[in-house]
Short mmCIF file of C-alpha atoms in Angstrom, two decimals:
data_model
loop_
_atom_site.label_atom_id
_atom_site.label_comp_id
_atom_site.label_asym_id
_atom_site.label_seq_id
_atom_site.Cartn_x
_atom_site.Cartn_y
_atom_site.Cartn_z
CA MET D 1 -14.74 -16.90 -2.12
CA SER D 2 -12.46 -17.44 -5.12
CA GLN D 3 -12.75 -21.15 -5.75
CA TYR D 4 -9.63 -21.21 -7.94
CA THR D 5 -7.47 -19.62 -5.24
CA LEU D 6 -9.10 -21.67 -2.50
CA TRP D 7 -8.48 -24.98 -4.24
CA SER D 8 -4.83 -24.09 -4.83
CA LEU D 9 -4.29 -24.33 -1.06
CA PRO D 10 -3.61 -27.53 0.90
CA LYS D 11 -6.72 -29.29 2.16
CA ASP D 12 -6.23 -28.34 5.80
CA ILE D 13 -5.56 -24.68 4.98
CA ARG D 14 -8.71 -24.63 2.83
CA HIS D 15 -10.66 -25.91 5.82
CA ILE D 16 -9.21 -23.20 8.08
CA MET D 17 -10.01 -20.49 5.52
CA ARG D 18 -13.63 -21.67 5.28
CA ILE D 19 -13.94 -21.44 9.06
CA TYR D 20 -12.38 -17.97 9.01
CA HIS D 21 -14.71 -16.86 6.22
CA GLN D 22 -17.76 -17.96 8.21
CA ALA D 23 -16.55 -16.40 11.48
CA SER D 24 -15.62 -13.06 9.89
CA LEU D 25 -18.90 -13.02 7.97
CA ASP D 26 -20.86 -13.39 11.21
CA ILE D 27 -18.85 -10.63 12.92
CA THR D 28 -18.97 -8.16 10.02
CA SER D 29 -22.59 -8.87 9.06
CA ALA D 30 -23.60 -5.42 10.34
CA TYR D 31 -21.55 -3.89 7.52
CA ARG D 32 -24.02 -5.34 5.05
CA ASN D 33 -26.69 -3.00 6.34
CA ASP D 34 -26.59 -0.05 3.93
CA TYR D 35 -27.12 2.62 6.59
CA ILE D 36 -24.43 1.25 8.89
CA ARG D 37 -22.00 0.61 6.05
CA LYS D 38 -22.38 4.11 4.60
CA TYR D 39 -22.05 5.70 8.02
CA LEU D 40 -18.82 3.82 8.69
CA GLN D 41 -17.42 4.71 5.29
CA LYS D 42 -18.31 8.40 5.50
CA SER D 43 -17.00 8.74 9.05
CA ASP D 44 -13.66 7.21 8.09
CA PRO D 45 -10.62 9.56 8.40
CA GLN D 46 -9.73 8.88 4.77
CA TYR D 47 -13.11 10.21 3.69
CA ASN D 48 -12.48 13.41 5.66
CA ILE D 49 -9.16 13.83 3.85
CA PHE D 50 -10.99 13.39 0.55
CA ARG D 51 -13.49 16.11 1.45
CA ARG D 52 -10.78 18.47 2.66
CA TYR D 53 -8.95 17.96 -0.64
CA LYS D 54 -12.13 18.79 -2.55
CA LEU D 55 -12.75 21.99 -0.60
CA LEU D 56 -9.22 23.36 -0.45
CA HIS D 57 -7.63 22.41 -3.72
CA GLU D 58 -10.06 21.50 -6.50
CA ARG D 59 -11.42 25.01 -6.98
CA PRO D 60 -13.24 26.07 -10.14
CA ASP D 61 -10.90 29.01 -10.64
CA SER D 62 -7.86 26.73 -10.62
CA LYS D 63 -5.32 27.21 -13.37
CA HIS D 64 -5.51 23.47 -14.04
CA LEU D 65 -8.02 23.22 -16.87
CA ASN D 66 -9.50 20.37 -18.83
CA TYR D 67 -10.40 20.80 -22.47
CA ARG D 68 -13.77 19.78 -23.80
CA SER D 69 -14.25 18.15 -27.18
CA ASP D 70 -15.46 21.49 -28.60
CA GLY D 71 -12.17 23.17 -27.71
CA ARG D 72 -13.50 25.18 -24.77
CA THR D 73 -11.99 24.91 -21.33
CA ALA D 74 -13.85 23.49 -18.36
CA PRO D 75 -12.96 23.84 -14.67
CA TRP D 76 -10.67 21.14 -13.37
CA PHE D 77 -13.25 20.48 -10.67
CA GLN D 78 -17.04 20.58 -10.91
CA PHE D 79 -18.83 20.65 -7.58
CA ASN D 80 -20.57 17.35 -6.89
CA PRO D 81 -23.08 17.50 -4.00
CA ASN D 82 -22.79 13.74 -3.56
CA ASP D 83 -19.27 14.22 -2.20
CA PHE D 84 -20.68 15.68 1.03
CA GLU D 85 -23.51 15.10 3.48
CA PRO D 86 -26.82 16.61 2.25
CA ILE D 87 -26.85 19.53 4.69
CA LEU D 88 -23.16 20.31 4.12
CA SER D 89 -23.50 20.18 0.34
CA LYS D 90 -26.43 22.64 0.53
CA VAL D 91 -24.45 25.05 2.69
CA ILE D 92 -21.29 25.10 0.58
CA SER D 93 -22.80 24.85 -2.91
CA PRO D 94 -23.08 28.67 -3.35
CA ILE D 95 -19.32 28.89 -2.88
CA PHE D 96 -18.90 27.03 -6.14
CA GLU D 97 -21.88 28.27 -8.12
CA SER D 98 -24.21 31.20 -7.45
CA THR D 99 -27.87 30.20 -7.43
CA ASN D 100 -28.77 33.38 -9.36
CA SER D 101 -26.03 33.98 -11.91
CA LYS D 102 -24.81 30.38 -12.18
CA LYS D 103 -21.33 31.85 -12.04
CA SER D 104 -18.47 30.77 -9.79
CA ILE D 105 -18.01 33.17 -6.90
CA TRP D 106 -15.08 31.48 -5.15
CA GLY D 107 -12.81 34.44 -5.82
CA ASP D 108 -15.46 37.02 -4.74
CA LEU D 109 -16.36 35.86 -1.24
CA GLU D 110 -16.02 39.33 0.29
CA ASN D 111 -18.89 40.66 -1.85
CA PHE D 112 -21.05 37.56 -1.52
CA ASN D 113 -24.39 37.75 0.28
CA VAL D 114 -24.17 35.15 3.02
CA ASP D 115 -27.99 34.93 3.15
CA ASP D 116 -27.84 33.07 -0.15
CA LEU D 117 -26.22 30.21 1.72
CA PHE D 118 -29.58 29.52 3.36
CA ASN D 119 -32.00 30.54 0.62
CA SER D 120 -33.26 27.02 0.08
CA ASN D 121 -34.70 24.31 2.24
CA VAL D 122 -31.86 21.96 3.09
CA HIS D 123 -34.34 19.16 3.71
CA SER D 124 -36.20 19.64 0.43
CA GLN D 125 -34.92 16.41 -1.00
CA GLU D 126 -32.66 13.59 -0.07
CA GLN D 127 -29.34 13.56 -1.86
CA PRO D 128 -28.34 10.29 -3.51
CA ALA D 129 -25.67 8.43 -1.60
CA LEU D 130 -22.04 8.62 -2.62
CA ILE D 131 -21.78 4.86 -2.21
CA SER D 132 -23.73 2.95 -4.81
CA ASP D 133 -26.55 0.77 -3.55
CA SER D 134 -25.67 -1.91 -6.06
CA ASN D 135 -23.48 -4.71 -4.79
CA VAL D 136 -21.81 -5.42 -8.10
CA SER D 137 -18.11 -6.16 -7.59
CA SER D 138 -15.37 -7.83 -9.57
CA LYS D 139 -14.10 -9.41 -6.34
CA PRO D 140 -16.02 -12.28 -4.72
CA LEU D 141 -14.30 -11.51 -1.41
CA PRO D 142 -13.80 -8.38 0.68
CA ALA D 143 -10.41 -6.82 -0.05
CA PHE D 144 -9.09 -7.77 3.40
CA GLU D 145 -9.88 -11.44 2.93
CA SER D 146 -8.81 -11.43 -0.70
CA ASN D 147 -5.35 -10.20 0.32
CA ILE D 148 -4.98 -13.04 2.81
CA MET D 149 -5.95 -15.58 0.16
CA SER D 150 -3.37 -14.12 -2.25
CA ILE D 151 -0.65 -14.30 0.42
CA LEU D 152 -1.45 -17.96 1.14
CA ARG D 153 -1.59 -18.84 -2.56
CA CYS D 154 1.84 -17.24 -3.13
CA TYR D 155 3.25 -19.28 -0.26
CA TYR D 156 1.80 -22.69 -1.12
CA GLN D 157 1.46 -22.46 -4.92
CA PRO D 158 3.75 -19.71 -6.28
CA TYR D 159 3.54 -19.08 -10.01
CA GLN D 160 6.55 -20.12 -12.05
CA GLU D 161 5.54 -17.85 -14.92
CA ILE D 162 3.08 -15.01 -15.40
CA PRO D 163 -0.40 -16.45 -16.09
CA LYS D 164 -2.32 -14.92 -18.98
CA VAL D 165 -4.78 -13.34 -16.59
CA ASN D 166 -5.41 -9.64 -17.10
CA ARG D 167 -5.27 -8.75 -13.39
CA LEU D 168 -1.96 -10.57 -12.88
CA LEU D 169 -0.44 -9.19 -16.08
CA LYS D 170 -1.28 -5.67 -14.95
CA SER D 171 0.31 -6.34 -11.56
CA PHE D 172 3.44 -7.70 -13.23
CA HIS D 173 3.85 -4.64 -15.47
CA TRP D 174 3.08 -2.28 -12.58
CA TYR D 175 5.76 -3.95 -10.45
CA ARG D 176 8.32 -3.63 -13.27
CA ASN D 177 7.44 0.01 -13.81
CA THR D 178 7.75 0.69 -10.07
CA LEU D 179 11.18 -0.95 -9.94
CA GLN D 180 12.38 0.97 -12.99
CA ASN D 181 11.18 4.41 -11.89
CA THR D 182 11.32 4.51 -8.09
CA PRO D 183 14.56 5.74 -6.47
CA ILE D 184 13.94 4.25 -3.01
CA ILE D 185 11.66 1.37 -1.99
CA ILE D 186 11.35 0.29 1.64
CA PHE D 187 10.04 -3.23 2.29
CA LEU D 188 8.13 -3.89 5.51
CA LYS D 189 7.05 -7.17 7.08
CA GLN D 190 4.12 -7.55 9.45
CA LYS D 191 3.30 -10.66 11.47
CA ASN D 192 -0.40 -11.59 11.62
CA ARG D 193 -2.77 -14.08 13.21
CA LEU D 194 -5.78 -15.06 11.18
CA PHE D 195 -8.25 -15.46 14.06
CA ALA D 196 -7.29 -12.34 15.99
CA GLN D 197 -10.39 -10.25 16.74
CA SER D 198 -9.09 -7.40 14.59
CA SER D 199 -8.51 -9.77 11.68
CA LEU D 200 -11.99 -11.27 12.04
CA SER D 201 -13.36 -7.72 11.90
CA HIS D 202 -11.24 -6.98 8.81
CA ILE D 203 -9.26 -4.32 10.67
CA ASN D 204 -5.49 -3.87 10.61
CA LYS D 205 -4.99 -0.92 12.95
CA PRO D 206 -1.17 -0.67 12.66
CA LEU D 207 -1.51 -0.57 8.88
CA VAL D 208 -4.32 2.00 9.09
CA ASP D 209 -2.16 4.15 11.37
CA LEU D 210 0.78 3.89 8.99
CA ASN D 211 -1.42 4.68 6.01
CA ASN D 212 -2.82 7.74 7.79
CA TYR D 213 0.69 8.94 8.54
CA MET D 214 1.71 8.45 4.90
CA ASN D 215 -1.30 10.49 3.79
CA ASP D 216 -0.37 13.27 6.20
CA LEU D 217 3.20 13.14 4.90
CA SER D 218 1.93 13.54 1.33
CA LEU D 219 -0.31 16.47 2.26
CA GLN D 220 2.72 18.68 2.90
CA PHE D 221 3.10 18.97 -0.88
CA PHE D 222 -0.53 20.04 -1.37
CA ASN D 223 0.09 23.77 -1.36
CA GLN D 224 -0.89 26.63 -3.63
CA GLU D 225 2.59 27.01 -5.13
CA ASN D 226 2.73 23.37 -6.24
CA PHE D 227 -0.80 23.53 -7.65
CA GLU D 228 -0.11 26.62 -9.70
CA SER D 229 3.15 25.23 -11.07
CA GLY D 230 1.73 21.74 -11.66
CA ASP D 231 4.58 20.25 -9.64
CA ASP D 232 4.88 16.46 -9.89
CA LYS D 233 5.23 16.37 -6.09
CA LEU D 234 1.44 16.63 -5.90
CA LYS D 235 1.01 13.06 -7.14
CA ARG D 236 4.45 11.50 -6.86
CA ASN D 237 5.78 11.70 -3.33
CA TYR D 238 5.36 8.98 -0.68
CA HIS D 239 3.14 5.95 -1.20
CA LEU D 240 2.28 2.84 0.82
CA THR D 241 1.26 -0.29 -1.10
CA ASP D 242 0.38 -3.85 -0.10
CA LEU D 243 2.76 -6.41 -1.59
CA THR D 244 0.54 -9.48 -1.72
CA LEU D 245 1.75 -11.08 -4.97
CA VAL D 246 5.31 -11.88 -3.92
CA ASP D 247 5.80 -14.47 -6.67
CA ILE D 248 4.76 -12.00 -9.38
CA PHE D 249 6.96 -9.31 -7.82
CA ASN D 250 10.00 -11.61 -7.76
CA MET D 251 9.55 -12.32 -11.46
CA ALA D 252 9.32 -8.58 -12.07
CA ILE D 253 12.65 -8.16 -10.22
CA LYS D 254 14.37 -10.71 -12.44
CA THR D 255 12.97 -9.33 -15.71
CA GLU D 256 13.22 -5.62 -14.90
CA SER D 257 16.15 -4.90 -17.22
CA LEU D 258 14.71 -6.82 -20.20
CA THR D 259 13.59 -4.58 -23.05
CA SER D 260 11.35 -7.25 -24.58
CA LEU D 261 9.04 -9.66 -22.78
CA ASP D 262 8.24 -11.77 -25.84
CA SER D 263 9.06 -15.49 -25.66
CA LEU D 264 10.52 -15.40 -22.17
CA ASN D 265 12.33 -18.50 -20.94
CA TRP D 266 10.74 -18.69 -17.50
CA SER D 267 12.73 -21.70 -16.35
CA ARG D 268 15.94 -19.75 -16.96
CA ILE D 269 14.51 -16.58 -15.38
CA ASN D 270 13.51 -18.50 -12.23
CA GLN D 271 17.11 -19.67 -11.85
CA VAL D 272 18.38 -16.10 -11.60
CA GLU D 273 19.64 -15.43 -8.08
CA ASP D 274 18.57 -12.14 -6.54
CA LYS D 275 19.11 -11.34 -2.88
CA LEU D 276 15.90 -9.33 -2.45
CA ALA D 277 13.80 -12.09 -4.02
CA SER D 278 15.46 -14.62 -1.71
CA VAL D 279 14.82 -12.49 1.38
CA LEU D 280 11.14 -12.04 0.49
CA LEU D 281 10.78 -15.81 0.10
CA LYS D 282 12.69 -16.45 3.32
CA HIS D 283 10.42 -14.20 5.38
CA GLN D 284 7.21 -15.73 4.04
CA GLN D 285 5.90 -17.74 6.97
CA VAL D 286 2.63 -19.61 7.30
CA ASN D 287 2.14 -21.86 10.32
CA VAL D 288 -0.84 -23.55 11.94
CA ILE D 289 -0.64 -23.18 15.72
CA ASP D 290 -2.70 -24.59 18.58
CA SER D 291 -4.15 -22.82 21.62
CA ASN D 292 -0.70 -22.89 23.27
CA SER D 293 0.85 -21.13 20.24
CA THR D 294 2.74 -24.32 19.40
CA VAL D 295 3.34 -24.86 15.70
CA VAL D 296 1.49 -27.98 14.60
CA ASP D 297 1.81 -27.53 10.85
CA LYS D 298 4.46 -25.88 8.69
CA LYS D 299 3.38 -26.94 5.23
CA GLY D 300 -0.31 -27.75 5.37
CA SER D 301 0.30 -31.37 6.35
CA VAL D 302 -1.98 -31.74 9.37
CA SER D 303 -3.63 -35.14 9.45
CA ARG D 304 -7.14 -35.81 8.17
CA LYS D 305 -8.17 -36.22 11.80
CA PHE D 306 -7.81 -32.45 12.16
CA ILE D 307 -10.74 -31.85 9.78
CA GLN D 308 -12.83 -34.68 11.19
CA GLU D 309 -12.52 -33.29 14.72
CA ASN D 310 -13.45 -29.78 13.57
CA PRO D 311 -16.26 -30.11 11.02
CA LEU D 312 -17.41 -26.87 9.43
CA SER D 313 -21.09 -27.58 10.13
CA ARG D 314 -20.57 -27.87 13.90
CA ILE D 315 -18.34 -24.81 14.04
CA SER D 316 -20.80 -22.75 11.96
CA ASN D 317 -23.65 -23.60 14.33
CA SER D 318 -21.54 -22.61 17.34
CA LEU D 319 -20.52 -19.35 15.68
CA LEU D 320 -24.16 -18.36 15.31
CA GLN D 321 -24.39 -18.10 19.10
CA ASP D 322 -21.28 -15.91 19.53
CA PRO D 323 -18.74 -15.55 16.72
CA THR D 324 -16.32 -13.66 19.00
CA GLN D 325 -15.68 -16.91 20.92
CA ILE D 326 -13.99 -18.51 17.94
CA LYS D 327 -10.81 -19.30 19.92
CA TYR D 328 -12.84 -21.64 22.16
CA ILE D 329 -14.89 -23.07 19.32
CA PHE D 330 -11.87 -23.69 17.07
CA PRO D 331 -8.64 -24.00 19.11
CA TYR D 332 -6.27 -23.35 16.21
CA ASP D 333 -4.93 -20.31 14.43
CA LEU D 334 -2.90 -19.42 11.36
CA GLN D 335 0.23 -17.32 11.62
CA TYR D 336 1.34 -15.59 8.43
CA SER D 337 3.52 -12.71 7.29
CA SER D 338 2.44 -9.88 5.01
CA TYR D 339 4.49 -7.30 3.15
CA GLN D 340 4.09 -3.62 2.40
CA MET D 341 6.15 -1.33 0.18
CA ILE D 342 6.86 2.33 0.82
CA THR D 343 7.99 4.14 -2.32
CA ILE D 344 9.88 7.42 -2.25
CA GLU D 345 9.29 8.92 -5.69
CA GLN D 346 11.66 10.87 -7.92
CA PRO D 347 10.15 14.38 -7.40
CA VAL D 348 10.75 14.24 -3.62
CA ILE D 349 14.08 12.41 -3.61
CA GLN D 350 15.92 15.56 -2.42
CA GLU D 351 13.50 16.11 0.48
CA ASP D 352 14.26 15.30 4.11
CA HIS D 353 13.10 11.71 4.76
CA SER D 354 14.06 11.62 8.43
CA PHE D 355 10.44 12.11 9.55
CA LEU D 356 9.38 8.97 7.69
CA LEU D 357 12.26 6.88 9.06
CA ASP D 358 11.66 8.14 12.60
CA HIS D 359 8.02 7.11 12.33
CA LEU D 360 8.94 3.65 11.02
CA GLN D 361 11.27 3.28 13.98
CA LYS D 362 8.39 4.12 16.32
CA GLN D 363 6.25 1.46 14.64
CA SER D 364 9.03 -1.13 14.63
CA ASP D 365 7.00 -3.38 16.96
CA ASP D 366 4.37 -3.66 14.22
CA PHE D 367 6.51 -3.48 11.07
CA GLU D 368 10.02 -4.78 10.47
CA ILE D 369 12.09 -3.20 7.72
CA ILE D 370 13.55 -6.23 5.98
CA ALA D 371 15.11 -4.49 2.97
CA VAL D 372 15.62 -1.18 1.18
CA ARG D 373 16.18 -0.92 -2.57
CA LEU D 374 18.20 2.01 -3.93
CA SER D 375 17.93 2.47 -7.69
CA LEU D 376 21.13 3.36 -9.54
CA ASN D 377 18.94 4.58 -12.40
CA ASN D 378 18.49 7.68 -10.27
CA ASP D 379 21.34 10.12 -10.87
CA LEU D 380 21.35 11.45 -7.33
CA ILE D 381 21.71 7.99 -5.78
CA SER D 382 24.19 6.83 -8.42
CA ASN D 383 26.34 9.92 -7.84
CA PHE D 384 26.19 9.38 -4.10
CA PHE D 385 27.93 6.02 -4.53
CA THR D 386 30.33 7.03 -7.30
CA ASN D 387 31.28 10.71 -6.82
CA ASP D 388 34.51 11.15 -4.90
CA LEU D 389 35.00 7.37 -5.02
CA SER D 390 36.19 6.80 -8.58
CA SER D 391 39.72 7.92 -7.76
CA SER D 392 39.97 5.67 -4.73
CA SER D 393 42.01 2.54 -5.23
CA LYS D 394 40.97 1.11 -1.87
CA ILE D 395 37.52 0.00 -3.00
CA PRO D 396 37.46 -3.40 -4.75
CA SER D 397 35.12 -3.50 -7.71
CA GLY D 398 31.73 -4.86 -6.71
CA ASN D 399 32.41 -4.69 -2.96
CA TYR D 400 29.31 -2.71 -2.11
CA GLN D 401 29.79 -3.01 1.64
CA ASP D 402 33.07 -1.08 1.40
CA MET D 403 31.59 1.26 -1.21
CA LEU D 404 28.74 2.21 1.13
CA GLN D 405 31.12 2.94 4.00
CA ALA D 406 33.38 4.99 1.73
CA ALA D 407 30.39 6.91 0.38
CA LYS D 408 29.26 7.70 3.92
CA ARG D 409 32.72 8.97 4.84
CA SER D 410 32.99 11.13 1.73
CA HIS D 411 29.64 12.80 2.44
CA LEU D 412 29.94 13.37 6.18
CA SER D 413 30.69 17.08 5.80
CA LEU D 414 28.06 17.91 3.20
CA GLU D 415 26.43 21.32 3.36
CA PRO D 416 22.65 21.27 4.02
CA ASN D 417 21.95 22.64 0.53
CA ASP D 418 24.03 19.95 -1.17
CA PRO D 419 21.73 17.74 -3.32
CA HIS D 420 23.26 14.62 -1.74
CA ALA D 421 22.75 15.78 1.84
CA HIS D 422 19.37 14.15 2.46
CA ILE D 423 20.40 10.95 0.64
CA ALA D 424 23.45 10.74 2.90
CA SER D 425 21.42 11.31 6.08
CA CYS D 426 18.78 8.81 4.91
CA ILE D 427 21.33 6.05 4.32
CA LYS D 428 23.10 6.90 7.58
CA LYS D 429 19.79 6.61 9.46
CA LEU D 430 19.03 3.27 7.79
CA GLY D 431 22.44 2.02 8.91
CA GLU D 432 21.68 3.10 12.48
CA MET D 433 18.42 1.14 12.22
CA GLY D 434 20.43 -2.01 11.44
CA LEU D 435 20.29 -2.05 7.63
CA ALA D 436 24.04 -2.11 7.06
CA THR D 437 24.49 -5.21 4.89
CA VAL D 438 24.80 -4.29 1.21
CA ASP D 439 24.24 -6.34 -1.93
CA GLU D 440 23.88 -5.71 -5.64
CA GLY D 441 20.67 -6.49 -7.52
CA SER D 442 20.69 -9.21 -10.14
CA THR D 443 19.98 -6.61 -12.84
CA LYS D 444 23.09 -4.59 -11.80
CA ASN D 445 21.07 -1.37 -11.60
CA CYS D 446 20.26 -1.24 -7.90
CA ILE D 447 21.73 -1.70 -4.44
CA TYR D 448 20.00 -3.50 -1.56
CA LEU D 449 20.34 -2.75 2.13
CA PHE D 450 19.54 -5.58 4.55
CA SER D 451 19.82 -6.17 8.26
CA SER D 452 22.77 -8.29 9.36
CA ASN D 453 20.64 -11.39 10.03
CA GLN D 454 19.42 -11.77 6.43
#
């Protein structure tokens, strides 16, 4: 466990996190067995998507070529048997490289002798595992637990300036780059309970389901035409990202338009008012609750008696008998909110986004859309709000609520092939979902959509 992050939390929250760490460790101990861990990883749906991608798209006769240092070209993809189970890698290896001529035969399958597929003993040797046996990691915690710690740290001890820590600096610059180059960002909030059985098992099924859907949504752009043309849609389409460092992200919001980051006056930057930053802070919630779901602590101020009555040593011994009975062993829980971002990238901005919004509406019990950011750096979005509106004298300058309504009215009769058609339908759908309150970003280069209760 990261001692620095742990000690930045209030004493009572530290105690709860130590109990959670012990309980989750007991429940997930089976994952530490190499055979079980590798089986679970290789049977994961994401791993199947990875293998399908390898088989269907990264072919050695692809027109996407890498150049070696000697000037010769090399295939974009070299078959790696470790990407597949031993028997499967043996069966498909001749597709990529003939055992006799050492020449790719992907494009000559009709003339290929199928007997060559089985010309070697598939059990002749054990293939090395795709997952390394070494346990070297830059993170002292599993990713699931590390994210929770980051969320709690941002809530109790938010940074007032960017620390000179490489990981945090990279996050800060990545956030700024995302804000500058992403036309549409959707912000989701999920409510969580620390000692839920799924959380103790390091499983977030609603998030896994959403991530799987996002992957399926991205796969629609993985076609032969896009591969041959090198279309940016292959990599830049729809993406789902955890937003755990809210304090770093808020500083990225307020510095997005700055061309130089040298000698920043952080006290002045922190005084900048931005509606999105305020909403993200408002929705951060961390509460200690008892067995009746009554809030007993809102700011980590539970009395010392709380720790004395629930010593870690006694709880750890009880957990050894049955860690799944944690709610009887430790009659408290921690409620907290987490954020995710969905980015709609520039290459797909003219696509139909109704499928994504419909799916988010179906998962509204799990995820609440708290805000949408529309970048005016994008010509299509900027034109949506300004075309056909510049001549109107009825729209007061800066009144974005009226501007949005006027933009909707002016685009109601758009033809399906109009470049603004899908933007118009997307914003209309967001309004129907309750995101009808409009505000301008502090950097003057974006528009926010919020629900009416923000």
